[in-house]
Each structure stands twice: as structure tokens, then as C-alpha cells.
XYZ file of C-alpha atoms in Angstrom:
651
model
C 55.203 22.097 5.780
C 53.754 21.960 9.626
C 56.660 20.251 10.437
C 59.681 22.177 9.029
C 57.906 25.506 10.329
C 58.263 24.163 13.808
C 61.800 21.921 13.367
C 63.795 22.707 16.783
C 67.448 23.369 17.389
C 69.212 20.662 20.350
C 70.863 22.362 22.860
C 74.011 19.968 22.516
C 74.444 21.247 19.222
C 73.733 24.817 20.240
C 76.968 24.483 22.916
C 79.177 22.571 20.259
C 78.764 25.393 17.801
C 79.669 28.075 20.593
C 82.528 26.137 21.661
C 83.615 26.013 17.726
C 83.392 29.978 17.715
C 81.779 31.651 14.882
C 81.653 34.385 12.499
C 83.870 34.539 9.354
C 87.022 35.119 11.461
C 86.444 31.466 13.269
C 86.624 33.514 16.837
C 83.897 33.750 19.649
C 83.233 36.936 21.510
C 84.995 38.282 24.323
C 84.658 36.434 27.670
C 85.274 39.358 30.114
C 82.037 39.431 32.468
C 81.400 38.476 36.104
C 78.326 38.821 38.196
C 79.057 42.660 39.547
C 79.370 43.275 35.931
C 75.768 41.816 34.884
C 74.222 43.614 38.065
C 76.060 46.680 36.971
C 74.558 46.223 33.319
C 71.175 45.154 34.712
C 71.075 48.634 36.907
C 72.002 50.606 34.054
C 69.423 49.142 31.906
C 66.467 49.119 34.415
C 67.273 52.860 36.394
C 66.838 55.201 33.691
C 63.713 56.696 31.973
C 61.804 55.160 34.353
C 63.064 56.902 37.742
C 63.678 59.368 35.855
C 60.955 60.650 33.891
C 57.694 58.144 33.790
C 57.566 57.717 37.340
C 55.999 61.049 37.683
C 52.693 60.614 35.413
C 52.302 56.988 37.477
C 52.881 58.598 40.745
C 50.025 61.469 39.306
C 48.020 58.802 37.922
C 47.807 56.193 41.119
C 48.923 58.593 44.590
C 50.996 57.184 46.885
C 49.885 53.861 46.038
C 51.751 53.759 42.867
C 54.706 51.655 45.017
C 52.133 48.612 44.799
C 52.404 48.780 41.520
C 56.254 48.717 41.451
C 56.447 45.966 43.741
C 53.867 43.650 41.713
C 55.748 44.508 38.128
C 58.942 43.610 40.199
C 57.580 40.401 41.121
C 56.165 39.703 37.454
C 59.271 40.301 36.056
C 61.171 38.316 38.904
C 59.028 35.455 37.748
C 60.055 36.109 34.226
C 63.890 36.432 35.299
C 63.573 33.136 36.867
C 62.683 31.792 33.206
C 65.299 33.448 31.780
C 67.913 32.655 34.097
C 66.900 28.582 33.657
C 67.379 28.883 30.225
C 70.589 30.598 30.227
C 72.127 28.143 32.141
C 70.996 25.430 29.779
C 71.945 27.657 26.640
C 74.789 30.019 27.518
C 75.198 31.625 24.448
C 73.756 35.226 22.827
C 70.525 35.265 21.652
C 68.072 35.354 24.641
C 64.376 34.675 24.093
C 64.857 33.853 20.690
C 67.516 31.035 21.224
C 65.322 29.879 24.198
C 62.343 29.915 22.007
C 64.178 27.759 19.276
C 64.807 25.047 22.096
C 61.274 24.707 23.160
C 59.035 25.714 20.126
C 60.872 25.625 16.921
C 61.718 27.656 14.049
C 58.663 29.874 13.429
C 58.182 30.830 17.162
C 61.760 31.376 17.297
C 61.911 33.826 14.291
C 58.599 35.658 16.009
C 60.261 36.493 19.162
C 63.500 37.186 17.903
C 61.897 39.689 15.185
C 59.545 41.013 18.581
C 63.114 41.539 20.210
C 64.202 43.525 17.690
C 61.133 46.241 18.017
C 61.756 45.794 21.800
C 65.932 46.859 22.064
C 65.057 49.350 18.441
C 61.665 50.613 20.091
C 63.348 51.095 23.494
C 66.628 52.795 21.748
C 64.277 55.138 20.230
C 62.014 55.912 23.878
C 65.308 56.184 25.893
C 67.151 58.452 23.266
C 64.003 60.995 23.023
C 63.881 61.243 27.094
C 67.448 61.860 26.883
C 67.410 64.799 24.339
C 64.732 66.277 26.905
C 67.109 65.866 29.972
C 69.991 67.395 27.934
C 68.511 70.104 26.524
C 66.967 70.995 29.918
C 70.038 70.931 31.185
C 71.544 73.330 28.304
C 69.290 75.705 29.457
C 70.356 75.750 32.923
C 73.784 76.852 32.273
C 74.418 79.827 33.643
C 78.200 81.772 33.202
C 77.798 85.123 34.041
C 81.131 86.080 33.138
C 80.243 84.796 29.648
C 76.763 86.516 29.652
C 75.256 83.336 29.175
C 72.224 82.697 30.893
C 71.141 79.506 29.294
C 71.855 77.677 26.096
C 68.561 77.202 24.246
C 67.868 75.172 21.043
C 65.139 76.072 18.390
C 62.112 73.855 19.571
C 61.967 72.220 16.306
C 65.556 71.082 16.511
C 64.686 69.359 20.178
C 61.398 67.562 19.512
C 59.822 64.589 17.160
C 57.229 65.507 14.042
C 54.464 63.764 15.654
C 54.535 65.636 18.878
C 55.103 68.934 17.233
C 52.078 67.852 14.961
C 49.556 66.819 17.398
C 50.447 69.378 19.810
C 49.977 71.831 17.189
C 46.615 70.094 16.379
C 45.552 69.928 20.329
C 46.482 73.566 20.474
C 43.631 74.486 17.988
C 41.373 72.650 19.231
C 42.152 74.180 23.140
C 41.864 77.689 21.674
C 38.895 77.095 19.555
C 36.892 75.775 22.634
C 37.855 78.953 24.600
C 40.927 78.673 26.429
C 43.515 81.465 26.091
C 47.119 80.813 25.031
C 49.003 81.460 28.231
C 46.345 78.603 29.666
C 47.759 76.191 27.418
C 50.098 73.335 29.502
C 53.576 73.898 28.794
C 54.251 70.664 26.448
C 51.288 72.118 24.516
C 52.912 75.641 23.796
C 56.042 73.973 23.043
C 54.980 71.797 20.554
C 52.615 74.030 18.772
C 56.053 76.415 19.108
C 58.266 74.086 17.631
C 55.427 73.456 14.380
C 54.967 76.860 13.733
C 58.595 78.159 14.008
C 60.004 74.801 11.897
C 61.603 75.414 8.566
C 59.466 74.080 5.829
C 60.105 72.315 2.382
C 56.532 73.058 0.612
C 53.816 72.411 3.013
C 56.463 69.810 4.825
C 57.781 71.306 8.189
C 61.405 70.180 9.217
C 61.185 68.899 12.990
C 63.603 66.554 14.144
C 65.114 65.559 17.308
C 68.980 66.132 16.850
C 70.288 65.882 20.324
C 68.966 61.913 19.749
C 70.706 61.640 16.822
C 73.895 62.631 18.697
C 73.735 60.584 21.587
C 72.887 57.216 19.256
C 75.700 58.146 17.208
C 77.983 58.310 20.219
C 76.418 55.072 21.984
C 76.467 52.929 18.893
C 80.299 54.053 18.291
C 81.357 52.673 21.885
C 79.551 49.334 21.504
C 81.523 49.146 18.118
C 84.416 49.537 20.041
C 84.093 46.435 22.283
C 82.608 45.109 25.281
C 85.145 45.810 27.671
C 84.995 49.681 26.570
C 81.283 49.606 27.201
C 81.484 47.200 30.694
C 83.523 50.328 31.653
C 81.250 53.112 30.710
C 78.164 51.642 31.846
C 79.835 50.771 35.347
C 80.940 54.530 35.420
C 77.760 55.724 34.799
C 75.554 53.180 36.987
C 77.867 54.439 40.011
C 77.312 58.118 39.124
C 73.473 57.863 39.024
C 73.147 55.249 42.338
C 75.134 57.799 44.025
C 72.966 60.839 43.013
C 69.455 58.644 43.852
C 70.708 57.965 46.831
C 71.535 61.764 47.752
C 68.016 62.552 46.507
C 66.705 60.103 49.118
C 69.050 61.114 51.757
C 67.821 65.118 51.483
C 64.499 64.291 50.289
C 63.502 62.245 53.712
C 63.775 65.054 55.378
C 61.327 67.304 53.454
C 58.940 64.344 53.570
C 55.144 65.636 54.723
C 53.337 62.305 55.727
C 49.871 64.306 55.025
C 50.666 63.974 51.484
C 50.244 60.375 51.652
C 46.633 60.809 52.913
C 44.801 59.445 50.897
C 47.322 56.688 49.685
C 45.323 55.345 47.042
C 43.330 58.542 46.135
C 42.295 57.146 42.449
C 41.541 53.798 43.777
C 43.395 50.505 41.963
C 41.939 51.876 38.343
C 44.229 54.966 38.964
C 47.430 52.767 39.804
C 46.922 50.466 37.303
C 46.675 53.403 35.010
C 50.511 53.638 35.304
C 51.376 49.811 34.103
C 52.721 50.891 30.747
C 54.730 53.437 32.307
C 55.953 51.419 35.226
C 56.832 48.244 33.382
C 58.738 50.285 31.169
C 60.680 51.150 34.004
C 61.986 47.781 34.191
C 62.601 46.632 30.831
C 66.107 45.897 30.215
C 67.205 43.460 32.292
C 66.426 40.754 29.986
C 68.989 42.542 28.251
C 71.649 40.882 30.293
C 70.527 37.429 29.149
C 72.066 38.497 25.107
C 75.708 38.544 26.976
C 75.468 35.143 27.781
C 78.447 34.323 25.720
C 80.605 37.349 26.778
C 80.461 35.863 30.789
C 83.287 33.754 32.074
C 80.431 31.874 34.203
C 77.065 32.394 32.335
C 75.414 29.023 34.222
C 76.036 30.746 37.648
C 76.452 34.493 37.184
C 73.363 35.314 34.863
C 70.891 34.176 37.836
C 72.597 36.104 39.996
C 73.034 39.049 38.047
C 68.827 39.366 36.762
C 68.075 38.502 40.284
C 70.043 41.143 42.376
C 69.506 44.186 39.353
C 65.377 43.626 39.885
C 66.175 43.282 43.751
C 68.177 46.404 43.999
C 65.999 49.001 41.306
C 63.031 47.771 43.063
C 63.843 49.099 46.513
C 64.628 52.062 44.832
C 62.107 53.131 42.906
C 59.667 52.191 45.996
C 61.661 54.479 48.148
C 61.884 57.405 44.994
C 58.394 57.176 44.693
C 57.261 57.490 48.436
C 59.821 60.394 48.599
C 58.182 62.181 45.302
C 54.478 61.802 46.783
C 55.748 62.727 50.607
C 57.467 66.056 49.123
C 54.565 67.336 47.195
C 50.929 66.398 46.224
C 50.659 63.692 43.860
C 48.666 65.837 41.576
C 51.663 67.876 40.579
C 53.675 65.155 39.560
C 52.672 64.568 35.979
C 55.729 66.258 34.469
C 58.653 64.744 32.150
C 61.067 65.363 34.742
C 59.905 64.670 38.552
C 62.929 64.372 40.305
C 64.079 67.659 39.385
C 60.825 68.887 39.557
C 60.251 68.439 43.513
C 63.320 70.088 44.615
C 62.653 73.106 42.620
C 58.731 73.084 44.458
C 61.100 72.986 47.977
C 63.769 75.351 46.412
C 66.846 73.721 46.156
C 67.935 74.745 42.736
C 71.168 73.076 43.407
C 69.690 69.510 43.950
C 67.666 70.185 40.337
C 71.123 70.437 38.920
C 72.895 67.276 40.456
C 69.738 65.290 39.078
C 69.795 67.062 35.888
C 73.295 66.120 35.049
C 73.074 62.587 36.299
C 69.797 62.065 34.377
C 71.972 62.494 31.473
C 74.189 59.937 32.260
C 71.107 57.425 33.534
C 69.344 57.766 30.060
C 73.035 57.201 28.511
C 73.769 54.071 30.748
C 70.423 52.433 29.514
C 70.770 53.307 25.748
C 74.106 51.632 25.880
C 72.732 48.384 27.255
C 69.901 48.520 24.824
C 72.419 49.274 21.823
C 74.304 46.585 23.016
C 71.833 43.788 23.038
C 70.145 44.181 19.769
C 73.216 43.256 17.325
C 73.717 40.131 19.444
C 69.669 38.930 18.735
C 70.576 40.052 15.111
C 73.913 38.140 15.408
C 72.154 34.804 16.614
C 69.619 35.014 13.986
C 72.135 35.344 11.257
C 73.979 32.641 12.712
C 71.182 30.495 11.809
C 70.394 31.606 8.416
C 67.557 33.756 9.061
C 68.903 36.765 7.981
C 72.003 37.613 5.821
C 75.247 36.123 6.758
C 76.598 39.851 7.222
C 74.699 40.125 10.329
C 76.973 37.671 12.716
C 80.556 38.966 11.220
C 82.357 39.436 14.340
C 85.375 42.441 13.892
C 88.736 40.638 13.838
C 89.713 43.458 16.519
C 87.241 44.849 18.434
C 85.574 41.179 18.453
C 81.705 42.497 18.578
C 78.844 42.002 15.813
C 80.438 44.952 13.775
C 78.303 45.250 10.789
C 74.845 44.310 13.096
C 76.128 47.460 15.647
C 76.275 49.880 12.663
C 72.925 48.784 10.919
C 71.365 49.164 14.690
C 72.642 52.493 14.725
C 70.696 53.708 11.695
C 67.886 51.601 12.731
C 67.441 53.394 15.567
C 68.765 57.148 14.958
C 66.337 57.553 11.656
C 62.931 56.997 13.855
C 64.189 58.870 16.898
C 63.935 61.958 14.794
C 59.984 61.617 13.837
C 58.812 59.029 16.089
C 55.857 60.128 19.126
C 57.615 58.887 23.066
C 54.138 57.448 24.089
C 53.773 55.301 20.680
C 57.113 53.922 21.225
C 56.961 53.247 24.906
C 53.862 51.180 24.565
C 55.367 49.272 21.652
C 58.514 48.457 23.663
C 56.619 47.544 26.308
C 54.373 45.140 24.424
C 57.129 43.901 22.400
C 59.055 42.912 25.644
C 56.190 41.254 27.651
C 55.656 39.105 24.496
C 59.123 37.467 24.821
C 58.427 37.534 28.668
C 55.563 35.307 27.875
C 57.023 32.899 25.531
C 59.895 32.489 27.530
C 58.172 31.487 30.762
C 55.976 28.950 28.613
C 59.202 27.401 27.435
C 60.356 26.516 30.652
C 56.658 24.872 30.910
C 56.943 23.190 27.453
C 60.785 21.973 29.285
C 60.091 20.808 32.604
C 58.908 17.260 31.863
C 61.348 16.734 29.035
C 63.860 14.185 29.918
C 66.014 14.371 26.880
C 66.891 18.221 28.180
C 69.888 18.714 29.483
C 69.509 21.013 32.700
C 71.972 23.682 33.518
C 72.807 24.766 37.332
C 70.662 26.978 37.963
C 66.527 25.574 38.019
C 63.645 26.740 39.158
C 62.329 25.802 42.390
C 59.554 23.664 41.718
C 55.813 24.018 43.263
C 53.041 22.326 41.667
C 50.000 24.873 40.561
C 47.720 21.785 40.362
C 45.384 23.444 42.989
C 46.876 26.816 43.633
C 46.587 28.454 40.394
C 42.493 27.323 39.631
C 41.734 28.571 43.205
C 43.417 32.270 42.671
C 41.169 32.308 39.214
C 37.846 30.945 41.016
C 38.435 33.264 43.698
C 39.485 36.161 41.693
C 36.288 35.436 39.513
C 34.264 35.428 42.871
C 35.571 38.513 43.717
C 34.837 40.517 40.607
C 31.246 39.585 41.142
C 30.714 40.401 44.476
C 33.165 43.483 45.408
C 33.358 44.839 41.994
C 30.125 43.546 40.516
C 28.548 46.946 38.950
C 32.126 47.412 37.139
C 31.903 43.566 35.881
C 28.592 43.687 34.511
C 29.556 46.891 32.834
C 32.523 45.152 31.321
C 30.534 42.108 30.221
C 27.322 43.905 28.985
C 29.599 46.965 26.972
C 27.741 49.407 28.963
C 28.630 53.225 27.563
C 31.634 54.954 28.858
C 31.287 58.743 28.510
C 34.175 60.434 27.197
C 37.211 62.318 29.516
C 36.756 66.000 29.267
C 40.028 66.616 27.255
C 38.978 63.736 24.456
C 35.148 65.043 24.399
C 36.071 68.897 23.673
C 38.761 68.098 21.370
C 36.032 65.840 18.998
C 33.614 68.523 18.954
C 33.374 70.915 15.888
C 33.007 74.648 16.089
C 29.253 74.341 16.099
C 29.489 71.651 18.961
C 31.825 73.607 21.004
C 29.280 76.798 20.732
C 26.652 74.649 21.978
C 28.947 73.475 25.235
C 30.176 76.773 25.889
C 26.193 78.330 26.017
C 25.327 75.378 28.607
C 27.984 76.326 30.336
C 27.452 79.644 30.643
C 23.975 79.188 31.462
C 24.933 76.890 34.509
C 27.490 80.355 35.384
C 24.398 82.514 35.286
C 22.149 80.555 37.263
C 25.192 80.604 40.074
C 25.153 84.249 40.094
C 28.395 84.159 38.011
C 28.374 87.532 35.428
C 31.623 86.481 33.769
C 31.381 85.723 30.474
C 34.631 83.878 29.154
C 34.743 80.386 28.915
C 37.447 77.900 28.940
C 35.163 74.985 28.200
C 37.515 72.592 28.881
C 38.805 73.916 32.256
C 35.419 74.073 33.579
C 34.374 70.265 32.760
C 37.628 69.046 34.471
C 37.239 71.249 37.593
C 33.664 69.287 37.576
C 33.599 66.178 39.805
C 33.077 62.931 38.668
C 29.153 63.063 39.209
C 28.925 66.556 38.384
C 30.655 66.050 35.019
C 28.640 62.717 34.313
C 25.313 64.938 35.011
C 26.398 67.926 32.898
C 27.381 65.207 29.762
C 23.435 63.495 30.356
C 21.521 66.931 29.958
C 23.685 68.353 27.000
C 22.308 68.705 23.514
C 25.369 67.603 21.891
C 24.816 64.244 19.918
C 25.242 61.051 21.870
C 27.778 59.840 20.185
C 29.841 62.447 20.866
C 29.312 62.017 24.584
C 29.837 58.348 25.097
C 32.082 55.434 23.745
C 29.335 52.753 23.008
C 29.411 49.567 20.736
C 32.441 48.374 18.680
C 34.878 51.570 19.490
C 33.967 50.546 22.929
C 34.425 46.991 22.782
C 37.658 47.072 20.560
C 39.218 47.950 23.726
C 38.316 44.813 25.865
C 39.300 42.557 23.551
C 42.868 41.875 24.885
C 41.094 41.637 28.377
C 38.870 38.675 26.880
C 41.472 37.028 24.827
C 43.353 37.084 28.893
C 40.483 35.673 30.206
C 40.343 32.774 28.175
C 43.692 32.083 28.151
C 43.460 31.695 32.124
C 41.288 29.366 31.702
C 43.296 26.896 29.717
C 46.140 27.408 31.685
C 44.017 26.639 34.797
C 43.191 23.447 33.090
C 46.795 22.549 32.316
C 47.828 22.923 35.652
C 45.414 20.262 37.091
C 45.916 17.950 33.612
C 50.018 18.542 33.620
C 51.307 19.655 37.225
C 52.870 22.616 35.658
C 55.264 24.704 37.537
C 53.799 27.317 39.339
C 56.694 30.239 38.909
C 56.862 30.244 35.128
C 52.788 30.005 35.428
C 52.592 32.727 37.548
C 54.983 34.509 35.225
C 52.967 34.098 32.194
C 49.821 34.702 33.757
C 51.468 38.229 35.012
C 53.039 39.231 31.854
C 49.922 38.519 30.008
C 47.932 40.662 32.280
C 50.282 43.333 31.527
C 50.167 43.392 27.845
C 46.211 43.450 28.081
C 46.258 46.786 29.939
C 47.939 48.347 27.175
C 45.685 48.926 24.804
C 44.147 47.506 21.885
C 45.803 50.072 19.428
C 49.336 48.869 20.790
C 48.130 44.880 19.925
C 47.130 46.483 16.498
C 50.844 48.099 16.063
C 52.760 44.595 17.328
C 50.464 42.669 14.965
C 51.295 44.688 12.074
C 55.245 44.309 13.085
C 54.694 40.793 13.111
C 52.675 40.208 9.431
C 55.760 42.170 8.457
C 58.236 39.710 10.143
C 56.465 37.001 8.564
C 56.786 38.222 5.462
C 60.429 38.189 5.986
C 60.637 34.868 7.268
C 59.013 33.612 4.449
C 60.667 35.201 1.894
C 64.054 34.580 3.087
C 64.438 32.921 6.505
C 62.648 29.719 5.745
C 64.731 28.937 2.245
C 68.257 29.935 4.062
C 67.402 28.403 7.185
C 70.513 26.447 8.273
C 68.305 23.501 9.880
C 66.477 23.879 5.927
C 69.790 23.428 4.347
C 70.806 20.546 6.427
C 67.434 18.673 5.789
C 67.420 19.559 2.112
C 71.384 19.618 1.133
C 72.185 20.710 -2.221
């Protein structure tokens, strides 16, 4: 049984099957892609929600120093890209990390990675569709046609938002209003979400809140991907040209409005502030791995795939760093926690025309990301179907368009329906953790195969540097640094020292009696300071305090200790991923010493695993549930119908 779970595919057999052609019609996919097309697909996938949306929140958390997080993430992705490129050179067929894992680890691990890739692309598409909807509705609201008396086209809030955001926004607004905040002082996102919930049509007690523009763009992109690779390539290249032109315009205009005093301090919230943006920044790089799913449609995959991946990462990193510096130079980093930071910044310097141009280009940028992701997922399903792990219909190739037709249509439904209801934050983090897991396994796969003499190598191979001394020295040095320069933080981590809740989390967790207690304590402080105004906005007051003042207020407050501090298991569970990371680092260091592992894939594995650990325990739990569902599907269907199983047990 154990041997059957880890049965492996040989590279020779995979390549023979690819030469013969797959599918019901005995034809393979069209080979139309060159290195420029692959680089364009990479840029199309990478430059989207990251540069037009999530870069704002990351900059607000980390300040100008967020550029170091972009560089670190780019380096980590480059390590993973080297591993992808070596595998793509050895196994130039569709399937990406799924196929590579089948060769390196065997069927069970291949299924797990394939299942996680399904989540990556599906949830990535949901995320991008939601972001596209936000920009599209914003663009509609900015349309001005005086001749027709049109002063913006506004869709009802309940028609442009997912169900969870509206529900959570309503609950959050209620809590803040009970804490003394006026409705006018609620942040805009909370007001809109609350309005969507209140004004939505109802069926009984169910509120009909659904993101209809997101549904529309998914239907259009699915149709485009269904029609063929050539059409997808041409559309992608056109959209890449548009958004690169706009980004260069933003940089060339914005640089003249940079005030270097906004870069001081460069890292206002220290390393912890910079690392807060890990999820957002990593999400900005997701997509380069989707290039590897097009291997079967490349003219020369062994040469062009590695080049396409690396060029895409290099170009996008340069653009990300430049944009981050311009954004934080034009306005103070504190004001950048908005959904459309590029348009917002030019609004602040009264360049309305630039804001409009950015809004239009963002619509194209988001659509191009969606195109690449929606193109990649059916090819994963197709590869799994070819191996018997999914029903045969998923590997059906359209006789005219030469695309995985059935898989493409199913993917459209899988992405479209959740996009109506799911929350953006949830899907962003789940997409990131699924992608990072794939990166970790691809890097590990290269290490597993590095000394296998029976593996036929491709034209591209990762430059070998022995990690025997480098990795253990880095690990030991990091531990020593933690216990010297960061001793207080390290000891708090090890001892599970209670941690004070953030002001918003603290206020929204209190009941009415506890809220009244907090308000009375704030009033007493104001009276001592000679402030006679009796109105109290508890959340705003606490947020204005310095960290030391807030800590002192919490210590003195008579509210129950458990409401003020995160302690015990509630605190420790968030540290579990980091403990797992540290234990794996010890194991990797051991194998580096004993097996002389190649340095680049080791660094890729460690850096991607570290970013997984920064995503938090709730994302690990969600990802774990998804994998358990996948294992149930595998043992109910895939294990029995696997072609390797049928070959070893002919009927």
C-alpha cells in the first residue's frame, strides 16, 4: 500500500506520451509561444492587484522600507523560479509543479500539490476578479458626460460586494457605533459595507449581496481562454503593453512630485512593520509559476521557459521598487492604506487626469492577471486527468481550438460562483499559502533529484553551490542574533508572554457594559487633563495614544484581563507555524552537512517556508482543511483510477 501511494512517473514515459499526443482527438496543444510571449505572460500575471492595490497597505505598514520586502520576496521567488526552470527543462509538458512532484516524490505528493495548485489558481482568480470589480465600479463612478447629464454611473453597493465583506462590515460598524464613534467618522470601506448589508434585497432573513461585475469578467475571460492560446496570447500582450506604458507614465510624472522628507524615517515601524506586508507583497509576485503550465505550447520550452520566468521577475521587481519609492515619496506612508493607492496619490497632488488614466489601466491590468491564471488552472486539471486522477473528460482537447475545453468551462464555474460571496482578505492569504507550498515542494523536488544518475537532465540546470557550511552558519548566526540584538522579543516568543490586543480588536470584542467602563475611564483621564468635552469615541482615542500610553491605559483598566491580553493557547497557536519552520531549518541544516545539497533550491525552500509561516495559523488551518478534502477525493477516485495503478494491476 505504501509503495503504491508513492509510485513515480518516469521522465522518459512522460516525454513519450507528450510526443504521441493526448486527448480524445489524438492531438496535442498548439505550440505558439516564444520567450517574449512567456515574459509577457509573466508580467501579465505578476503586475496586477499587487501594484494597483495591495502595494498601498504594505507601504502603510512598512513605510518606504517596504522596498526591501519586495526585493526579499523577489529573491525568494527567483530561487523557486530556478527550481521551476530546471524541472521545466527536464519535463517540458503541461502540469507545472504537479508533474514535477510526480517525478520526484510519487503519486500521493503529486496529488497533494496538484490539489493545492487548483486552490492557488481558483482562489487567485477569485481575488483578482474581486479587485477588478472594485476598480471597474470606481471607473464607472468617475465617468462624466455633461451633454447627457451623466455625473458618474453608480451601481448599488449590494451589487458590487461579496456577502462576507458586507456582513462583517455591518457587524464592525455596529461595534464601533456602540463604542461612541459617529457614523460620519467610520472609515469609508466600513460605511459602504454596512450600507450594502442594510440596502440589499432580502429573501426572508437572507441578504442578497453578490459581486456581479466580478461574475461578468470571469465569464468573458473564460470564453477567451476557451477560444485558444493564440487569442489569449494576443490579448495578454496587448494588455501588458497598456499597463507597462501607464506604469512608466506614473514613474516619469510622479518622480517630479517626490518629497524626500517623506522617506524619513525610512522604516518607521521597524522590521515587524515591513514583515506585516508579507502576504500582500508575495501575492504581488504570484503568477510567474503559471508560465510553466504552458510548457506544451512553447516552441522551445527547455530554452525559453527559464528565460521567460527570470526576465518577468527581474522586470517586475524593478517596477515594484520604483513605484513603492514614488508612492511613499509623494505622500506620507501613513495615508497609503487604501484600495487604489496609485490613483489616490495623484488625487492628493490634484492630477485628476492621471487618476483617470490609472483607473482605466488598472481594469486592463487586473484582466490580464485573470487571463493567465484562468489559462493555467485547466492545464493542471488536464494533466491530472491524463494520469487518471481525475475523470477523463477533464483532459478532453477541443478539436478546433486545441484547448482543454471541458476543464476550462468547469474552472469558469469554480471561480465565478465563489467570487460572488467570498472575502478578499481570506482568498488572498489562502492563495499565497497554496502557492508557497507548491514552491517549497518544487525546490525540495530539485534537491531529491540532484544526485539521481538515472534522471535525464534538460538544457537548463541550477548552478551548483555546496550548502554544506553556508546554510548551517546562516542558521546558527540567525539564532545568535535573535538572542543578542532581539533578546526581549525572542524571550517573549519562547515564554509565550501575554500580548496586548490592538485597539480595534480590543474595542470590538467588548460588550455594552465593558464599553461603558472604558468610556468612563477615558472621561476620567480627559477631566484630569482639563478637557470638559464629555463625548467619547473610544476607538479613536485609544488609536491616538502612543504605544507606551496605550499599554499603560490597558494595565490600569478594570476590564477583565482576558479581554485585554491575548494569552495561553490563544496566543501560542499563532506561533505554531514558526516553531514548525525552526524545526525544519534544523533538519535542512543536517541534510546540507550530510548530503551536500545545492544552495539555491535550499534557500528557495527556506525562504518560501518562512513566508508561509508569516501568514498565520488560520490560513494553515484553512489550507489543511482543503488538503483533507483533496485526500478524500484521491482515495475515493484517484487512487483506484490512476493509470500507474491500472498498469500494475491490469484487469
